[in-house]
Amino acid sequence: MAETLAIYPGSFDPITNGHLDLIERGSRVFDHLIVAVLTNPDKEPLFTVEERVAMLRAVTAHIRNVSVDTFSGLLVDYAMRKGAQIILRGIRAFTDYEYELQMALMNRKLEPHLETVFLMPAESYTYVSSRLVKEIFLHRGSVKELVPPVVDEQLQHKVFSRKS
Ligand code: PNS
């Protein structure tokens, strides 16, 4: 049987424990998983693409069948270039569903051969998002239990180096 290659796309600004949980789950379901960072988002990111890729590589180094890449333009075009069959996305709560459904159906319209597969992260991460992590950190709250240690360190570095 052909090997399954899945793409897990996102902004990952920065990667949270919820993302990492999903990557670990995806790595057990698919033969190979590419975590793909979008390089041209509308929103202004806190971390550069290079910083996000470095953090993703550091926290996924122990997972044999996971690699990290970047993409620009349409996700379906990138996925087809890579020869992927699956787009992996996480659904944390009902509020994610509408946005994710719209994206999945639009991607299917653009490329009917690609399937979107949703996985749920552990219940303990259902409220964790990159946006809230940044907000909490910027207001000097602790995010130690929400992100991998390397991300916490990079957040400290980014915020302190900004202020100096
Ligand atoms: O983590 P995010 O920011 O929710 O990820 C959104 C992402 C990167 C998956 C989405 O914005 C995307 O796929 N962008 C690439 C451009 C594209 O293909 N747009 C059409 C989506 S239907």
JSON list of C-alpha atoms and ligand atoms in Angstrom, two decimals:
[
{"chain": "A", "resi": 1, "resn": "MET", "atom": "CA", "xyz": [0.00, 0.00, 0.00]},
{"chain": "A", "resi": 2, "resn": "ALA", "atom": "CA", "xyz": [1.23, 3.53, -0.78]},
{"chain": "A", "resi": 3, "resn": "GLU", "atom": "CA", "xyz": [2.58, 5.53, 2.14]},
{"chain": "A", "resi": 4, "resn": "THR", "atom": "CA", "xyz": [0.38, 8.32, 3.47]},
{"chain": "A", "resi": 5, "resn": "LEU", "atom": "CA", "xyz": [1.88, 11.78, 3.52]},
{"chain": "A", "resi": 6, "resn": "ALA", "atom": "CA", "xyz": [0.01, 14.43, 5.47]},
{"chain": "A", "resi": 7, "resn": "ILE", "atom": "CA", "xyz": [0.60, 18.18, 5.67]},
{"chain": "A", "resi": 8, "resn": "TYR", "atom": "CA", "xyz": [-0.15, 20.01, 8.92]},
{"chain": "A", "resi": 9, "resn": "PRO", "atom": "CA", "xyz": [-0.28, 23.70, 7.86]},
{"chain": "A", "resi": 10, "resn": "GLY", "atom": "CA", "xyz": [-0.48, 26.76, 10.07]},
{"chain": "A", "resi": 11, "resn": "SER", "atom": "CA", "xyz": [1.05, 29.96, 11.32]},
{"chain": "A", "resi": 12, "resn": "PHE", "atom": "CA", "xyz": [2.58, 28.40, 14.47]},
{"chain": "A", "resi": 13, "resn": "ASP", "atom": "CA", "xyz": [3.30, 31.87, 15.92]},
{"chain": "A", "resi": 14, "resn": "PRO", "atom": "CA", "xyz": [4.45, 30.26, 18.17]},
{"chain": "A", "resi": 15, "resn": "ILE", "atom": "CA", "xyz": [3.95, 26.51, 18.46]},
{"chain": "A", "resi": 16, "resn": "THR", "atom": "CA", "xyz": [1.93, 25.57, 21.57]},
{"chain": "A", "resi": 17, "resn": "ASN", "atom": "CA", "xyz": [1.59, 22.34, 23.51]},
{"chain": "A", "resi": 18, "resn": "GLY", "atom": "CA", "xyz": [-1.71, 21.87, 21.69]},
{"chain": "A", "resi": 19, "resn": "HIS", "atom": "CA", "xyz": [0.05, 21.95, 18.29]},
{"chain": "A", "resi": 20, "resn": "LEU", "atom": "CA", "xyz": [2.70, 19.56, 19.57]},
{"chain": "A", "resi": 21, "resn": "ASP", "atom": "CA", "xyz": [0.06, 17.17, 20.87]},
{"chain": "A", "resi": 22, "resn": "LEU", "atom": "CA", "xyz": [-1.57, 17.18, 17.43]},
{"chain": "A", "resi": 23, "resn": "ILE", "atom": "CA", "xyz": [1.76, 16.61, 15.67]},
{"chain": "A", "resi": 24, "resn": "GLU", "atom": "CA", "xyz": [2.44, 13.60, 17.91]},
{"chain": "A", "resi": 25, "resn": "ARG", "atom": "CA", "xyz": [-1.02, 12.20, 17.20]},
{"chain": "A", "resi": 26, "resn": "GLY", "atom": "CA", "xyz": [-0.61, 12.82, 13.46]},
{"chain": "A", "resi": 27, "resn": "SER", "atom": "CA", "xyz": [2.78, 11.11, 13.44]},
{"chain": "A", "resi": 28, "resn": "ARG", "atom": "CA", "xyz": [1.13, 7.95, 14.78]},
{"chain": "A", "resi": 29, "resn": "VAL", "atom": "CA", "xyz": [-1.64, 8.00, 12.16]},
{"chain": "A", "resi": 30, "resn": "PHE", "atom": "CA", "xyz": [0.30, 8.87, 8.99]},
{"chain": "A", "resi": 31, "resn": "ASP", "atom": "CA", "xyz": [3.53, 7.46, 7.56]},
{"chain": "A", "resi": 32, "resn": "HIS", "atom": "CA", "xyz": [5.01, 10.92, 7.19]},
{"chain": "A", "resi": 33, "resn": "LEU", "atom": "CA", "xyz": [3.88, 14.31, 8.44]},
{"chain": "A", "resi": 34, "resn": "ILE", "atom": "CA", "xyz": [5.14, 17.66, 7.17]},
{"chain": "A", "resi": 35, "resn": "VAL", "atom": "CA", "xyz": [4.50, 20.60, 9.48]},
{"chain": "A", "resi": 36, "resn": "ALA", "atom": "CA", "xyz": [4.23, 23.52, 7.03]},
{"chain": "A", "resi": 37, "resn": "VAL", "atom": "CA", "xyz": [4.56, 27.13, 8.14]},
{"chain": "A", "resi": 38, "resn": "LEU", "atom": "CA", "xyz": [2.78, 29.73, 6.02]},
{"chain": "A", "resi": 39, "resn": "THR", "atom": "CA", "xyz": [5.27, 32.43, 5.02]},
{"chain": "A", "resi": 40, "resn": "ASN", "atom": "CA", "xyz": [2.90, 35.14, 3.77]},
{"chain": "A", "resi": 41, "resn": "PRO", "atom": "CA", "xyz": [0.10, 35.56, 6.28]},
{"chain": "A", "resi": 42, "resn": "ASP", "atom": "CA", "xyz": [-2.10, 38.67, 6.42]},
{"chain": "A", "resi": 43, "resn": "LYS", "atom": "CA", "xyz": [-1.40, 39.11, 10.09]},
{"chain": "A", "resi": 44, "resn": "GLU", "atom": "CA", "xyz": [1.81, 40.59, 11.52]},
{"chain": "A", "resi": 45, "resn": "PRO", "atom": "CA", "xyz": [3.63, 37.71, 13.27]},
{"chain": "A", "resi": 46, "resn": "LEU", "atom": "CA", "xyz": [5.57, 37.97, 16.54]},
{"chain": "A", "resi": 47, "resn": "PHE", "atom": "CA", "xyz": [8.22, 35.48, 15.40]},
{"chain": "A", "resi": 48, "resn": "THR", "atom": "CA", "xyz": [9.91, 35.41, 12.00]},
{"chain": "A", "resi": 49, "resn": "VAL", "atom": "CA", "xyz": [9.38, 32.34, 9.82]},
{"chain": "A", "resi": 50, "resn": "GLU", "atom": "CA", "xyz": [12.97, 31.26, 10.55]},
{"chain": "A", "resi": 51, "resn": "GLU", "atom": "CA", "xyz": [12.39, 31.50, 14.31]},
{"chain": "A", "resi": 52, "resn": "ARG", "atom": "CA", "xyz": [9.14, 29.54, 14.08]},
{"chain": "A", "resi": 53, "resn": "VAL", "atom": "CA", "xyz": [10.76, 26.84, 11.94]},
{"chain": "A", "resi": 54, "resn": "ALA", "atom": "CA", "xyz": [13.70, 26.56, 14.37]},
{"chain": "A", "resi": 55, "resn": "MET", "atom": "CA", "xyz": [11.34, 26.14, 17.34]},
{"chain": "A", "resi": 56, "resn": "LEU", "atom": "CA", "xyz": [9.24, 23.57, 15.46]},
{"chain": "A", "resi": 57, "resn": "ARG", "atom": "CA", "xyz": [12.37, 21.60, 14.50]},
{"chain": "A", "resi": 58, "resn": "ALA", "atom": "CA", "xyz": [13.64, 21.67, 18.08]},
{"chain": "A", "resi": 59, "resn": "VAL", "atom": "CA", "xyz": [10.41, 20.36, 19.58]},
{"chain": "A", "resi": 60, "resn": "THR", "atom": "CA", "xyz": [9.78, 17.69, 16.92]},
{"chain": "A", "resi": 61, "resn": "ALA", "atom": "CA", "xyz": [13.37, 16.43, 16.63]},
{"chain": "A", "resi": 62, "resn": "HIS", "atom": "CA", "xyz": [12.45, 13.29, 18.58]},
{"chain": "A", "resi": 63, "resn": "ILE", "atom": "CA", "xyz": [9.71, 12.29, 16.11]},
{"chain": "A", "resi": 64, "resn": "ARG", "atom": "CA", "xyz": [11.24, 10.24, 13.33]},
{"chain": "A", "resi": 65, "resn": "ASN", "atom": "CA", "xyz": [8.55, 10.72, 10.67]},
{"chain": "A", "resi": 66, "resn": "VAL", "atom": "CA", "xyz": [7.94, 14.45, 11.10]},
{"chain": "A", "resi": 67, "resn": "SER", "atom": "CA", "xyz": [9.65, 17.19, 9.09]},
{"chain": "A", "resi": 68, "resn": "VAL", "atom": "CA", "xyz": [9.22, 20.95, 9.04]},
{"chain": "A", "resi": 69, "resn": "ASP", "atom": "CA", "xyz": [8.91, 23.09, 5.92]},
{"chain": "A", "resi": 70, "resn": "THR", "atom": "CA", "xyz": [7.55, 26.46, 4.78]},
{"chain": "A", "resi": 71, "resn": "PHE", "atom": "CA", "xyz": [5.09, 27.32, 2.04]},
{"chain": "A", "resi": 72, "resn": "SER", "atom": "CA", "xyz": [3.56, 30.35, 0.38]},
{"chain": "A", "resi": 73, "resn": "GLY", "atom": "CA", "xyz": [0.57, 30.67, -1.91]},
{"chain": "A", "resi": 74, "resn": "LEU", "atom": "CA", "xyz": [-2.25, 28.17, -1.91]},
{"chain": "A", "resi": 75, "resn": "LEU", "atom": "CA", "xyz": [-2.04, 25.26, 0.51]},
{"chain": "A", "resi": 76, "resn": "VAL", "atom": "CA", "xyz": [-3.51, 22.83, -2.03]},
{"chain": "A", "resi": 77, "resn": "ASP", "atom": "CA", "xyz": [-0.82, 23.72, -4.60]},
{"chain": "A", "resi": 78, "resn": "TYR", "atom": "CA", "xyz": [1.90, 23.12, -2.02]},
{"chain": "A", "resi": 79, "resn": "ALA", "atom": "CA", "xyz": [0.31, 19.83, -0.93]},
{"chain": "A", "resi": 80, "resn": "MET", "atom": "CA", "xyz": [0.09, 18.59, -4.53]},
{"chain": "A", "resi": 81, "resn": "ARG", "atom": "CA", "xyz": [3.72, 19.58, -5.21]},
{"chain": "A", "resi": 82, "resn": "LYS", "atom": "CA", "xyz": [4.72, 17.50, -2.18]},
{"chain": "A", "resi": 83, "resn": "GLY", "atom": "CA", "xyz": [2.61, 14.54, -3.32]},
{"chain": "A", "resi": 84, "resn": "ALA", "atom": "CA", "xyz": [0.53, 14.64, -0.12]},
{"chain": "A", "resi": 85, "resn": "GLN", "atom": "CA", "xyz": [-2.88, 13.01, 0.14]},
{"chain": "A", "resi": 86, "resn": "ILE", "atom": "CA", "xyz": [-3.98, 14.57, 3.42]},
{"chain": "A", "resi": 87, "resn": "ILE", "atom": "CA", "xyz": [-4.26, 17.96, 5.10]},
{"chain": "A", "resi": 88, "resn": "LEU", "atom": "CA", "xyz": [-4.25, 17.63, 8.87]},
{"chain": "A", "resi": 89, "resn": "ARG", "atom": "CA", "xyz": [-6.00, 20.19, 11.05]},
{"chain": "A", "resi": 90, "resn": "GLY", "atom": "CA", "xyz": [-6.90, 20.29, 14.71]},
{"chain": "A", "resi": 91, "resn": "ILE", "atom": "CA", "xyz": [-10.31, 21.04, 16.14]},
{"chain": "A", "resi": 92, "resn": "ARG", "atom": "CA", "xyz": [-10.26, 22.13, 19.76]},
{"chain": "A", "resi": 93, "resn": "ALA", "atom": "CA", "xyz": [-13.84, 23.15, 20.34]},
{"chain": "A", "resi": 94, "resn": "PHE", "atom": "CA", "xyz": [-17.08, 23.77, 18.54]},
{"chain": "A", "resi": 95, "resn": "THR", "atom": "CA", "xyz": [-16.02, 27.35, 17.84]},
{"chain": "A", "resi": 96, "resn": "ASP", "atom": "CA", "xyz": [-13.22, 26.10, 15.54]},
{"chain": "A", "resi": 97, "resn": "TYR", "atom": "CA", "xyz": [-15.63, 24.06, 13.48]},
{"chain": "A", "resi": 98, "resn": "GLU", "atom": "CA", "xyz": [-17.19, 26.66, 11.20]},
{"chain": "A", "resi": 99, "resn": "TYR", "atom": "CA", "xyz": [-13.88, 28.16, 10.08]},
{"chain": "A", "resi": 100, "resn": "GLU", "atom": "CA", "xyz": [-12.31, 24.72, 9.63]},
{"chain": "A", "resi": 101, "resn": "LEU", "atom": "CA", "xyz": [-15.29, 23.34, 7.72]},
{"chain": "A", "resi": 102, "resn": "GLN", "atom": "CA", "xyz": [-15.25, 26.30, 5.32]},
{"chain": "A", "resi": 103, "resn": "MET", "atom": "CA", "xyz": [-11.52, 25.89, 4.73]},
{"chain": "A", "resi": 104, "resn": "ALA", "atom": "CA", "xyz": [-11.76, 22.12, 4.27]},
{"chain": "A", "resi": 105, "resn": "LEU", "atom": "CA", "xyz": [-14.62, 22.41, 1.77]},
{"chain": "A", "resi": 106, "resn": "MET", "atom": "CA", "xyz": [-12.90, 25.21, -0.14]},
{"chain": "A", "resi": 107, "resn": "ASN", "atom": "CA", "xyz": [-9.69, 23.19, -0.34]},
{"chain": "A", "resi": 108, "resn": "ARG", "atom": "CA", "xyz": [-11.71, 20.19, -1.56]},
{"chain": "A", "resi": 109, "resn": "LYS", "atom": "CA", "xyz": [-13.31, 22.38, -4.22]},
{"chain": "A", "resi": 110, "resn": "LEU", "atom": "CA", "xyz": [-9.85, 23.53, -5.34]},
{"chain": "A", "resi": 111, "resn": "GLU", "atom": "CA", "xyz": [-8.32, 20.05, -5.20]},
{"chain": "A", "resi": 112, "resn": "PRO", "atom": "CA", "xyz": [-10.78, 17.14, -4.92]},
{"chain": "A", "resi": 113, "resn": "HIS", "atom": "CA", "xyz": [-7.98, 14.57, -4.47]},
{"chain": "A", "resi": 114, "resn": "LEU", "atom": "CA", "xyz": [-6.88, 16.04, -1.15]},
{"chain": "A", "resi": 115, "resn": "GLU", "atom": "CA", "xyz": [-8.72, 15.02, 2.01]},
{"chain": "A", "resi": 116, "resn": "THR", "atom": "CA", "xyz": [-8.75, 17.11, 5.17]},
{"chain": "A", "resi": 117, "resn": "VAL", "atom": "CA", "xyz": [-8.51, 15.01, 8.32]},
{"chain": "A", "resi": 118, "resn": "PHE", "atom": "CA", "xyz": [-9.32, 16.52, 11.73]},
{"chain": "A", "resi": 119, "resn": "LEU", "atom": "CA", "xyz": [-7.82, 15.32, 14.97]},
{"chain": "A", "resi": 120, "resn": "MET", "atom": "CA", "xyz": [-8.69, 16.53, 18.45]},
{"chain": "A", "resi": 121, "resn": "PRO", "atom": "CA", "xyz": [-5.88, 17.52, 20.80]},
{"chain": "A", "resi": 122, "resn": "ALA", "atom": "CA", "xyz": [-5.92, 16.31, 24.42]},
{"chain": "A", "resi": 123, "resn": "GLU", "atom": "CA", "xyz": [-8.78, 17.91, 26.39]},
{"chain": "A", "resi": 124, "resn": "SER", "atom": "CA", "xyz": [-6.26, 19.78, 28.53]},
{"chain": "A", "resi": 125, "resn": "TYR", "atom": "CA", "xyz": [-5.21, 21.82, 25.48]},
{"chain": "A", "resi": 126, "resn": "THR", "atom": "CA", "xyz": [-8.66, 22.74, 24.16]},
{"chain": "A", "resi": 127, "resn": "TYR", "atom": "CA", "xyz": [-8.34, 26.33, 25.39]},
{"chain": "A", "resi": 128, "resn": "VAL", "atom": "CA", "xyz": [-4.72, 26.88, 24.26]},
{"chain": "A", "resi": 129, "resn": "SER", "atom": "CA", "xyz": [-4.05, 29.09, 21.24]},
{"chain": "A", "resi": 130, "resn": "SER", "atom": "CA", "xyz": [-1.00, 30.98, 19.94]},
{"chain": "A", "resi": 131, "resn": "ARG", "atom": "CA", "xyz": [-2.96, 34.22, 20.16]},
{"chain": "A", "resi": 132, "resn": "LEU", "atom": "CA", "xyz": [-3.76, 33.79, 23.86]},
{"chain": "A", "resi": 133, "resn": "VAL", "atom": "CA", "xyz": [-0.23, 32.60, 24.65]},
{"chain": "A", "resi": 134, "resn": "LYS", "atom": "CA", "xyz": [1.16, 35.82, 23.15]},
{"chain": "A", "resi": 135, "resn": "GLU", "atom": "CA", "xyz": [-1.40, 37.98, 24.93]},
{"chain": "A", "resi": 136, "resn": "ILE", "atom": "CA", "xyz": [-0.75, 36.36, 28.31]},
{"chain": "A", "resi": 137, "resn": "PHE", "atom": "CA", "xyz": [3.01, 36.55, 27.86]},
{"chain": "A", "resi": 138, "resn": "LEU", "atom": "CA", "xyz": [2.98, 40.19, 26.75]},
{"chain": "A", "resi": 139, "resn": "HIS", "atom": "CA", "xyz": [1.04, 41.01, 29.94]},
{"chain": "A", "resi": 140, "resn": "ARG", "atom": "CA", "xyz": [3.66, 39.16, 31.99]},
{"chain": "A", "resi": 141, "resn": "GLY", "atom": "CA", "xyz": [1.57, 36.08, 32.76]},
{"chain": "A", "resi": 142, "resn": "SER", "atom": "CA", "xyz": [3.16, 32.63, 32.85]},
{"chain": "A", "resi": 143, "resn": "VAL", "atom": "CA", "xyz": [2.80, 30.43, 29.77]},
{"chain": "A", "resi": 144, "resn": "LYS", "atom": "CA", "xyz": [5.10, 27.67, 31.06]},
{"chain": "A", "resi": 145, "resn": "GLU", "atom": "CA", "xyz": [2.35, 25.05, 31.01]},
{"chain": "A", "resi": 146, "resn": "LEU", "atom": "CA", "xyz": [1.06, 26.10, 27.61]},
{"chain": "A", "resi": 147, "resn": "VAL", "atom": "CA", "xyz": [4.16, 25.94, 25.40]},
{"chain": "A", "resi": 148, "resn": "PRO", "atom": "CA", "xyz": [7.31, 23.80, 25.15]},
{"chain": "A", "resi": 149, "resn": "PRO", "atom": "CA", "xyz": [10.25, 25.16, 27.24]},
{"chain": "A", "resi": 150, "resn": "VAL", "atom": "CA", "xyz": [12.16, 26.37, 24.15]},
{"chain": "A", "resi": 151, "resn": "VAL", "atom": "CA", "xyz": [9.20, 28.54, 23.15]},
{"chain": "A", "resi": 152, "resn": "ASP", "atom": "CA", "xyz": [8.98, 30.05, 26.64]},
{"chain": "A", "resi": 153, "resn": "GLU", "atom": "CA", "xyz": [12.71, 30.88, 26.40]},
{"chain": "A", "resi": 154, "resn": "GLN", "atom": "CA", "xyz": [12.28, 32.43, 22.95]},
{"chain": "A", "resi": 155, "resn": "LEU", "atom": "CA", "xyz": [9.34, 34.51, 24.15]},
{"chain": "A", "resi": 156, "resn": "GLN", "atom": "CA", "xyz": [11.45, 35.85, 27.03]},
{"chain": "A", "resi": 157, "resn": "HIS", "atom": "CA", "xyz": [14.27, 36.61, 24.62]},
{"chain": "A", "resi": 158, "resn": "LYS", "atom": "CA", "xyz": [12.01, 38.34, 22.12]},
{"chain": "A", "resi": 159, "resn": "VAL", "atom": "CA", "xyz": [10.22, 40.51, 24.66]},
{"chain": "A", "resi": 160, "resn": "PHE", "atom": "CA", "xyz": [13.34, 41.44, 26.67]},
{"chain": "A", "resi": 161, "resn": "SER", "atom": "CA", "xyz": [15.43, 42.17, 23.58]},
{"chain": "A", "resi": 162, "resn": "ARG", "atom": "CA", "xyz": [12.62, 44.41, 22.32]},
{"chain": "A", "resi": 163, "resn": "LYS", "atom": "CA", "xyz": [12.65, 46.47, 25.50]},
{"chain": "A", "resi": 164, "resn": "SER", "atom": "CA", "xyz": [16.41, 46.99, 25.68]},
{"chain": "B", "resi": 1, "resn": "PNS", "atom": "O1", "xyz": [-2.84, 28.32, 11.99]},
{"chain": "B", "resi": 1, "resn": "PNS", "atom": "P1", "xyz": [-3.73, 29.10, 11.07]},
{"chain": "B", "resi": 1, "resn": "PNS", "atom": "O2", "xyz": [-3.27, 30.52, 10.97]},
{"chain": "B", "resi": 1, "resn": "PNS", "atom": "O3", "xyz": [-5.19, 28.96, 11.43]},
{"chain": "B", "resi": 1, "resn": "PNS", "atom": "O4", "xyz": [-3.53, 28.44, 9.62]},
{"chain": "B", "resi": 1, "resn": "PNS", "atom": "C1", "xyz": [-4.27, 28.88, 8.52]},
{"chain": "B", "resi": 1, "resn": "PNS", "atom": "C2", "xyz": [-3.70, 28.29, 7.21]},
{"chain": "B", "resi": 1, "resn": "PNS", "atom": "C3", "xyz": [-2.22, 28.59, 7.07]},
{"chain": "B", "resi": 1, "resn": "PNS", "atom": "C4", "xyz": [-3.90, 26.79, 7.20]},
{"chain": "B", "resi": 1, "resn": "PNS", "atom": "C5", "xyz": [-4.51, 28.91, 6.04]},
{"chain": "B", "resi": 1, "resn": "PNS", "atom": "O5", "xyz": [-4.54, 30.30, 6.18]},
{"chain": "B", "resi": 1, "resn": "PNS", "atom": "C6", "xyz": [-3.94, 28.56, 4.67]},
{"chain": "B", "resi": 1, "resn": "PNS", "atom": "O6", "xyz": [-4.00, 27.43, 4.24]},
{"chain": "B", "resi": 1, "resn": "PNS", "atom": "N1", "xyz": [-3.35, 29.56, 3.97]},
{"chain": "B", "resi": 1, "resn": "PNS", "atom": "C7", "xyz": [-2.72, 29.38, 2.70]},
{"chain": "B", "resi": 1, "resn": "PNS", "atom": "C8", "xyz": [-3.51, 30.09, 1.59]},
{"chain": "B", "resi": 1, "resn": "PNS", "atom": "C9", "xyz": [-4.69, 29.25, 1.16]},
{"chain": "B", "resi": 1, "resn": "PNS", "atom": "O7", "xyz": [-4.54, 28.16, 0.67]},
{"chain": "B", "resi": 1, "resn": "PNS", "atom": "N2", "xyz": [-5.90, 29.81, 1.36]},
{"chain": "B", "resi": 1, "resn": "PNS", "atom": "C10", "xyz": [-7.14, 29.16, 1.03]},
{"chain": "B", "resi": 1, "resn": "PNS", "atom": "C11", "xyz": [-7.65, 28.35, 2.21]},
{"chain": "B", "resi": 1, "resn": "PNS", "atom": "S1", "xyz": [-9.23, 27.67, 1.88]}
]
